[in-house]
Backbone as CSV, one residue per row, in Angstrom:
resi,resn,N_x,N_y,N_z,CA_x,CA_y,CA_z,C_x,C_y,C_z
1,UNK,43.082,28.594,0.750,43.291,27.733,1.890,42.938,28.420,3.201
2,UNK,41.952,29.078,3.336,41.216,29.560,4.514,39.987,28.830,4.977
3,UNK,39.897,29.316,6.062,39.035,28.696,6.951,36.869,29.250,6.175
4,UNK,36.510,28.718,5.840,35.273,28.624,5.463,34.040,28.684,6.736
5,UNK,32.984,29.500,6.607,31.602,29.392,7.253,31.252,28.145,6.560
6,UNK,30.671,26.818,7.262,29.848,25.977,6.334,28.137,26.658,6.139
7,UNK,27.995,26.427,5.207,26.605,26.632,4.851,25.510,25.783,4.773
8,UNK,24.610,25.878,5.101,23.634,24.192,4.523,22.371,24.560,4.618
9,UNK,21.560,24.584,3.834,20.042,24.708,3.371,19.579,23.746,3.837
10,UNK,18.338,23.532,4.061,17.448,22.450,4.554,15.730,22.935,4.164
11,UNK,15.368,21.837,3.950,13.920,21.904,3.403,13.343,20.701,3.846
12,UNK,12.377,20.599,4.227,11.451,19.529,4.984,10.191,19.916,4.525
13,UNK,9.804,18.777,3.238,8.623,18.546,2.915,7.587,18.400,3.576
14,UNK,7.926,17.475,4.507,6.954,16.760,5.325,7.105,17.287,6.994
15,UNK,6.190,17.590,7.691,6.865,17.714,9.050,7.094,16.639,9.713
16,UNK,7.603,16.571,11.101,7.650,15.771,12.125,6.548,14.972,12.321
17,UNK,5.787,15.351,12.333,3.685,14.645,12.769,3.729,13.973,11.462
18,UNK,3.594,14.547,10.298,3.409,13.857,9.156,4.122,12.621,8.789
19,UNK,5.709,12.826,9.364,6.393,11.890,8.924,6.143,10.718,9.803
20,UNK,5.913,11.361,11.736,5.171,9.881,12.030,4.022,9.173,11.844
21,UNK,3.080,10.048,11.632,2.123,8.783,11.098,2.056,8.506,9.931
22,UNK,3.139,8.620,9.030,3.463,7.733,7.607,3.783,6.730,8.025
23,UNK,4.763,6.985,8.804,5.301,5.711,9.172,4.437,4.771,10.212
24,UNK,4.192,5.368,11.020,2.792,4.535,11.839,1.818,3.973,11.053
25,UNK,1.808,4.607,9.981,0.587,3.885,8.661,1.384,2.851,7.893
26,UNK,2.234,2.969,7.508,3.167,2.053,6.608,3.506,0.749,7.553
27,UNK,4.104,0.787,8.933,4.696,-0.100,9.931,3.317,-0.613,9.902
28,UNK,1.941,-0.464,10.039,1.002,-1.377,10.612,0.063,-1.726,9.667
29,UNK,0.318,-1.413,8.269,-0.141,-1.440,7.117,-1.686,-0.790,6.788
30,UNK,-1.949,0.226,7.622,-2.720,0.729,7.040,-4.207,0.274,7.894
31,UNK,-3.561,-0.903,8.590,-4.624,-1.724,9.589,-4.232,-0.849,11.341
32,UNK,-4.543,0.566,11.393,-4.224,0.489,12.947,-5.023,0.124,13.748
33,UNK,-4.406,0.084,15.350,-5.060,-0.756,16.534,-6.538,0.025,16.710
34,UNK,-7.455,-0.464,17.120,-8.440,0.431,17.898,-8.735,1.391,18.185
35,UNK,-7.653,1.942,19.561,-7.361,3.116,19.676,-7.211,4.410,18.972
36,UNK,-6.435,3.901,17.849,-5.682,4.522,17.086,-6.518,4.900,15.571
37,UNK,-7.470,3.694,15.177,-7.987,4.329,14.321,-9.252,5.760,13.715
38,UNK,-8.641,6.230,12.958,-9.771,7.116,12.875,-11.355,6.872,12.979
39,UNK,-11.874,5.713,12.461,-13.138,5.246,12.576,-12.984,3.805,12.882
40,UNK,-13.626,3.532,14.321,-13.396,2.324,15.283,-14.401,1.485,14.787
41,UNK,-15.442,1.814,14.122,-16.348,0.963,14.353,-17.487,1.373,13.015
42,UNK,-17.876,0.745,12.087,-18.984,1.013,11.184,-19.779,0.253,11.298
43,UNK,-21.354,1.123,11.117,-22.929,0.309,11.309,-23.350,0.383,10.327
44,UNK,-23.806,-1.003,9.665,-24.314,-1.178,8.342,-25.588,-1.472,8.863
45,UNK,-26.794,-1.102,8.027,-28.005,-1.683,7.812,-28.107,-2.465,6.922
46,UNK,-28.823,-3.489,6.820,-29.528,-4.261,5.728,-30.539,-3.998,4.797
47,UNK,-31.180,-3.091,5.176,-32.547,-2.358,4.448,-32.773,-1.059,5.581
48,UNK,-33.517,-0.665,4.720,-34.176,0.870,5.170,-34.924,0.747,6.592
49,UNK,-35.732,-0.834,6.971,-36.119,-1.268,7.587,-35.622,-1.092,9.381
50,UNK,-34.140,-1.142,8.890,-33.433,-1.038,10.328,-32.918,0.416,10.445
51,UNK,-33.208,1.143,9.571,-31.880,2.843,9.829,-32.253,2.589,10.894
52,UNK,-33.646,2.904,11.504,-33.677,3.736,12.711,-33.234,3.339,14.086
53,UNK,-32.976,1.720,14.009,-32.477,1.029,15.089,-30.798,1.041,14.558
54,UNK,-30.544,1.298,13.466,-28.945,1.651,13.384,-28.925,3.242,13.711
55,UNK,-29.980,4.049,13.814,-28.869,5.049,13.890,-29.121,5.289,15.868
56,UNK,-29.754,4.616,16.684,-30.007,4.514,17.972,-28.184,4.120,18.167
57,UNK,-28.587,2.686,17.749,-26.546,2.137,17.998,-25.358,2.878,17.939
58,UNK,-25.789,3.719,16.599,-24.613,4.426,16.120,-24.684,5.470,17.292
59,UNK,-25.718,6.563,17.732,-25.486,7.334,18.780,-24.872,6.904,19.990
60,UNK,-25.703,5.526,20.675,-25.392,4.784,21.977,-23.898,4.867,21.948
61,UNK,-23.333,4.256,20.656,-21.815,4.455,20.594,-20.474,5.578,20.692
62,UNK,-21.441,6.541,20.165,-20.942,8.035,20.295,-20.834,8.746,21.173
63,UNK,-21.986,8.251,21.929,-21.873,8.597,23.681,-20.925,8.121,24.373
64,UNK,-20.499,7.225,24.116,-19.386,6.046,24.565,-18.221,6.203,24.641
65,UNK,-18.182,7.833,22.925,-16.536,7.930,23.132,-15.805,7.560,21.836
66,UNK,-17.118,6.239,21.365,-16.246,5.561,20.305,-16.367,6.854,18.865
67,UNK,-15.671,6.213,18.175,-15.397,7.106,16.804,-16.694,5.792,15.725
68,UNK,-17.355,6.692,15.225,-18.506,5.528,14.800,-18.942,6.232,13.380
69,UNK,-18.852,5.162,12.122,-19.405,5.824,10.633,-20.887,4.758,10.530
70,UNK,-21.850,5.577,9.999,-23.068,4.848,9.964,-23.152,4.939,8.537
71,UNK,-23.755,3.557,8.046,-23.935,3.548,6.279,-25.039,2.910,6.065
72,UNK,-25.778,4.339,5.610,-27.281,3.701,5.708,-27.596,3.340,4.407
73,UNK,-26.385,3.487,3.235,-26.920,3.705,1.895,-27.351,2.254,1.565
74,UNK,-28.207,2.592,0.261,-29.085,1.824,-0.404,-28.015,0.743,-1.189
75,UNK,-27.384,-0.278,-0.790,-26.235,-1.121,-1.548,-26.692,-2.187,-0.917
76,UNK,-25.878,-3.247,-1.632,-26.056,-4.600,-1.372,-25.400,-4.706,0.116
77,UNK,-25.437,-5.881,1.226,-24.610,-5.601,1.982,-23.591,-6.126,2.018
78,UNK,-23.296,-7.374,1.176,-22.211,-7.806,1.014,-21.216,-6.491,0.562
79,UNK,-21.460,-6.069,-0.613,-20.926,-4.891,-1.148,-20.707,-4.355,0.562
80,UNK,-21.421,-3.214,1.085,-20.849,-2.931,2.252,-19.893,-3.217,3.321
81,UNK,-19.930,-4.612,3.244,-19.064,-5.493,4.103,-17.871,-5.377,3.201
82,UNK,-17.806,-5.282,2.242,-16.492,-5.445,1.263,-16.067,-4.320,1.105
83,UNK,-16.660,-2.987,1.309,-16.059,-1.959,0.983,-15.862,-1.524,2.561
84,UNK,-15.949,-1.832,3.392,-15.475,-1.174,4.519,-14.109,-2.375,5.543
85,UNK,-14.381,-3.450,4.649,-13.204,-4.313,5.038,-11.937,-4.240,4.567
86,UNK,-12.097,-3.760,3.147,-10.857,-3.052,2.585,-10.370,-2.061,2.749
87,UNK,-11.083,-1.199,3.764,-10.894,0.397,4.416,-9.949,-0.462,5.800
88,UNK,-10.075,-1.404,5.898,-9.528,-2.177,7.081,-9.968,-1.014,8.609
89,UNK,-11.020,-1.131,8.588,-11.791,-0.964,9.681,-11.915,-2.021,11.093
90,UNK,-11.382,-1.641,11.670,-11.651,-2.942,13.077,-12.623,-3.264,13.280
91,UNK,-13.745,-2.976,13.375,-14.620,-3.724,13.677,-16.261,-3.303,12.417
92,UNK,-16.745,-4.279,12.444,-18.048,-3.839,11.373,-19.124,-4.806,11.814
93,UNK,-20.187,-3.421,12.539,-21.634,-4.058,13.041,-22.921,-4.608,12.112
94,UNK,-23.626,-5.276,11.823,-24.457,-5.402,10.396,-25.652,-5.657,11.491
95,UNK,-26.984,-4.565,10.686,-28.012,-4.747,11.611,-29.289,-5.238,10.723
96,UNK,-30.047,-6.390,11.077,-31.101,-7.157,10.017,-32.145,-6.713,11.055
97,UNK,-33.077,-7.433,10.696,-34.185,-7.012,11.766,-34.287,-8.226,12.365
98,UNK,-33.216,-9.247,12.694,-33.432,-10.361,13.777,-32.714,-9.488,14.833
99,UNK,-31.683,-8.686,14.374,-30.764,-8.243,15.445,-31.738,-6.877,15.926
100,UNK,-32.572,-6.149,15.132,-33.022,-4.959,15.572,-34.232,-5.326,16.475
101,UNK,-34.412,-6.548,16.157,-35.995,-7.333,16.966,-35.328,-7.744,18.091
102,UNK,-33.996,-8.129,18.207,-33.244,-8.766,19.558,-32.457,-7.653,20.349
103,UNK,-32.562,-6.642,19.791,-31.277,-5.512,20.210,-29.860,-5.789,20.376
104,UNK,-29.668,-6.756,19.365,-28.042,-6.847,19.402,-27.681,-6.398,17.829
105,UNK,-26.584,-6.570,17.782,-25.543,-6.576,16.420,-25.143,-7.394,16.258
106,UNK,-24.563,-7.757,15.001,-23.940,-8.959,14.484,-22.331,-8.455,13.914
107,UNK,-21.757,-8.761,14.584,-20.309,-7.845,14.387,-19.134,-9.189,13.644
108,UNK,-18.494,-8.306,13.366,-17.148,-8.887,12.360,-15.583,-7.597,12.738
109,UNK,-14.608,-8.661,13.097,-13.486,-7.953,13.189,-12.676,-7.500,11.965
110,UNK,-11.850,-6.581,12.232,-11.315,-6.820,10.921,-10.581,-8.639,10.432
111,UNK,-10.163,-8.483,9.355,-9.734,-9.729,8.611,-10.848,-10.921,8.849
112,UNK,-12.546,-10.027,8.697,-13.537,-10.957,8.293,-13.787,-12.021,9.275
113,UNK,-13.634,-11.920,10.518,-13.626,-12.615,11.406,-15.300,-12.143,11.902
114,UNK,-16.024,-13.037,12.273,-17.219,-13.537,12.964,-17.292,-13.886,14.190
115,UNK,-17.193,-12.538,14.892,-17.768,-12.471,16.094,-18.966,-13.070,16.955
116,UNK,-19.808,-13.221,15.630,-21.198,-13.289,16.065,-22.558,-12.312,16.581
117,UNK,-23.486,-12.900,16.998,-24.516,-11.544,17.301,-24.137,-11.815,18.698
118,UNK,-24.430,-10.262,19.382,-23.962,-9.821,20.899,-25.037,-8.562,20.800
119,UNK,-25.104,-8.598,21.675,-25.906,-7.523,22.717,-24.870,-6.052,22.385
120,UNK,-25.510,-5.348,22.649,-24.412,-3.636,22.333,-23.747,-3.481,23.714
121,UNK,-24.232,-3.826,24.616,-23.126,-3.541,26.147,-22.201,-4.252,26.190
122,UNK,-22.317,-5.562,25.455,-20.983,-6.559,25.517,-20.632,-5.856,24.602
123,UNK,-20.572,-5.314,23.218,-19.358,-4.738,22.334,-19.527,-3.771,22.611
124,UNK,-19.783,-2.763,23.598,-19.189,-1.888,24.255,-18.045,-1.794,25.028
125,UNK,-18.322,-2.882,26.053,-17.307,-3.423,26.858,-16.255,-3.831,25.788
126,UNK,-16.388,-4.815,25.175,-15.525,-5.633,24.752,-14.290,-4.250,24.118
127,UNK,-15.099,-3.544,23.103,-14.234,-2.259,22.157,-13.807,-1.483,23.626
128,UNK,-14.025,-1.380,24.811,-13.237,-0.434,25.641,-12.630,-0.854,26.149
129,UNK,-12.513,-2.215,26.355,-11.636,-3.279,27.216,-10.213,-3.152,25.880
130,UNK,-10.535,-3.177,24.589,-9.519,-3.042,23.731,-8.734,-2.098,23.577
131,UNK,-9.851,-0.653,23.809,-8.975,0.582,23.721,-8.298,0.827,24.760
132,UNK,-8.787,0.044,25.890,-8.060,0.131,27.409,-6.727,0.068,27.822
133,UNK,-6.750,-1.676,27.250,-5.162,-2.502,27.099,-4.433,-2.488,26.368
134,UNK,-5.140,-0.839,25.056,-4.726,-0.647,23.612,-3.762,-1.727,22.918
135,UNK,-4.778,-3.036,22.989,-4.619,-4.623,22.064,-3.958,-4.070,20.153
């Protein structure tokens, strides 16, 4: 019946950083804002036809700031569109050669939404106006 030192071990798997963006990943399902995601923006080509006007975009964009994955591979593009929509990517540019002959993109938000074709200074603007008001 004496007075005791308490003792207590502690172990932390995970740190502080880790544990918040689990949870920042889990709370927003894996879909984060703009800002926040690791890759803001992916440029698909349609054929081999356009790399070289996708990989102009993809730089223009990089200059910009934005975080940008270019996929020049040889796949269908639906396939492309499907595998980078399930990465839940915010935004996804697709470049044909109407858009590389017009100098725009044809963009899609996440959850497959159809933006439409735009010019690259308007989805410039538009993606910094987002990361701005971090929407």
């Amino acid at each position: 019946n004496t007075r005791k030192v308490p003792v207590m071990l502690h172990r932390a798997i995970v740190g502080s950083m880790e544990r918040f963006v689990g949870i920042l990943i889990e709370n927003h399902a894996g879909a984060l804002p703009l800002w926040l995601a690791p890759v803001q923006i992916a440029i698909l080509n349609i054929s081999d036809a356009q790399a070289d006007y996708a990989q102009k975009v993809a730089q223009n964009l990089k200059k910009q700031g934005f975080r940008v994955h270019l996929d020049l591979r040889n796949e269908k593009i639906t396939y492309k569109i499907r595998e980078h929509s399930v990465q839940k990517l915010p935004y996804i540019a697709v470049i044909g050669d109407k858009e590389r002959d017009a100098n725009t993109v044809a963009v899609r938000a996440r959850g497959n939404v159809d933006l439409g074709v735009m010019p690259i200074d308007q989805l410039v603007e538009r993606l910094k106006n987002e990361v701005d008001t971090k929407a």
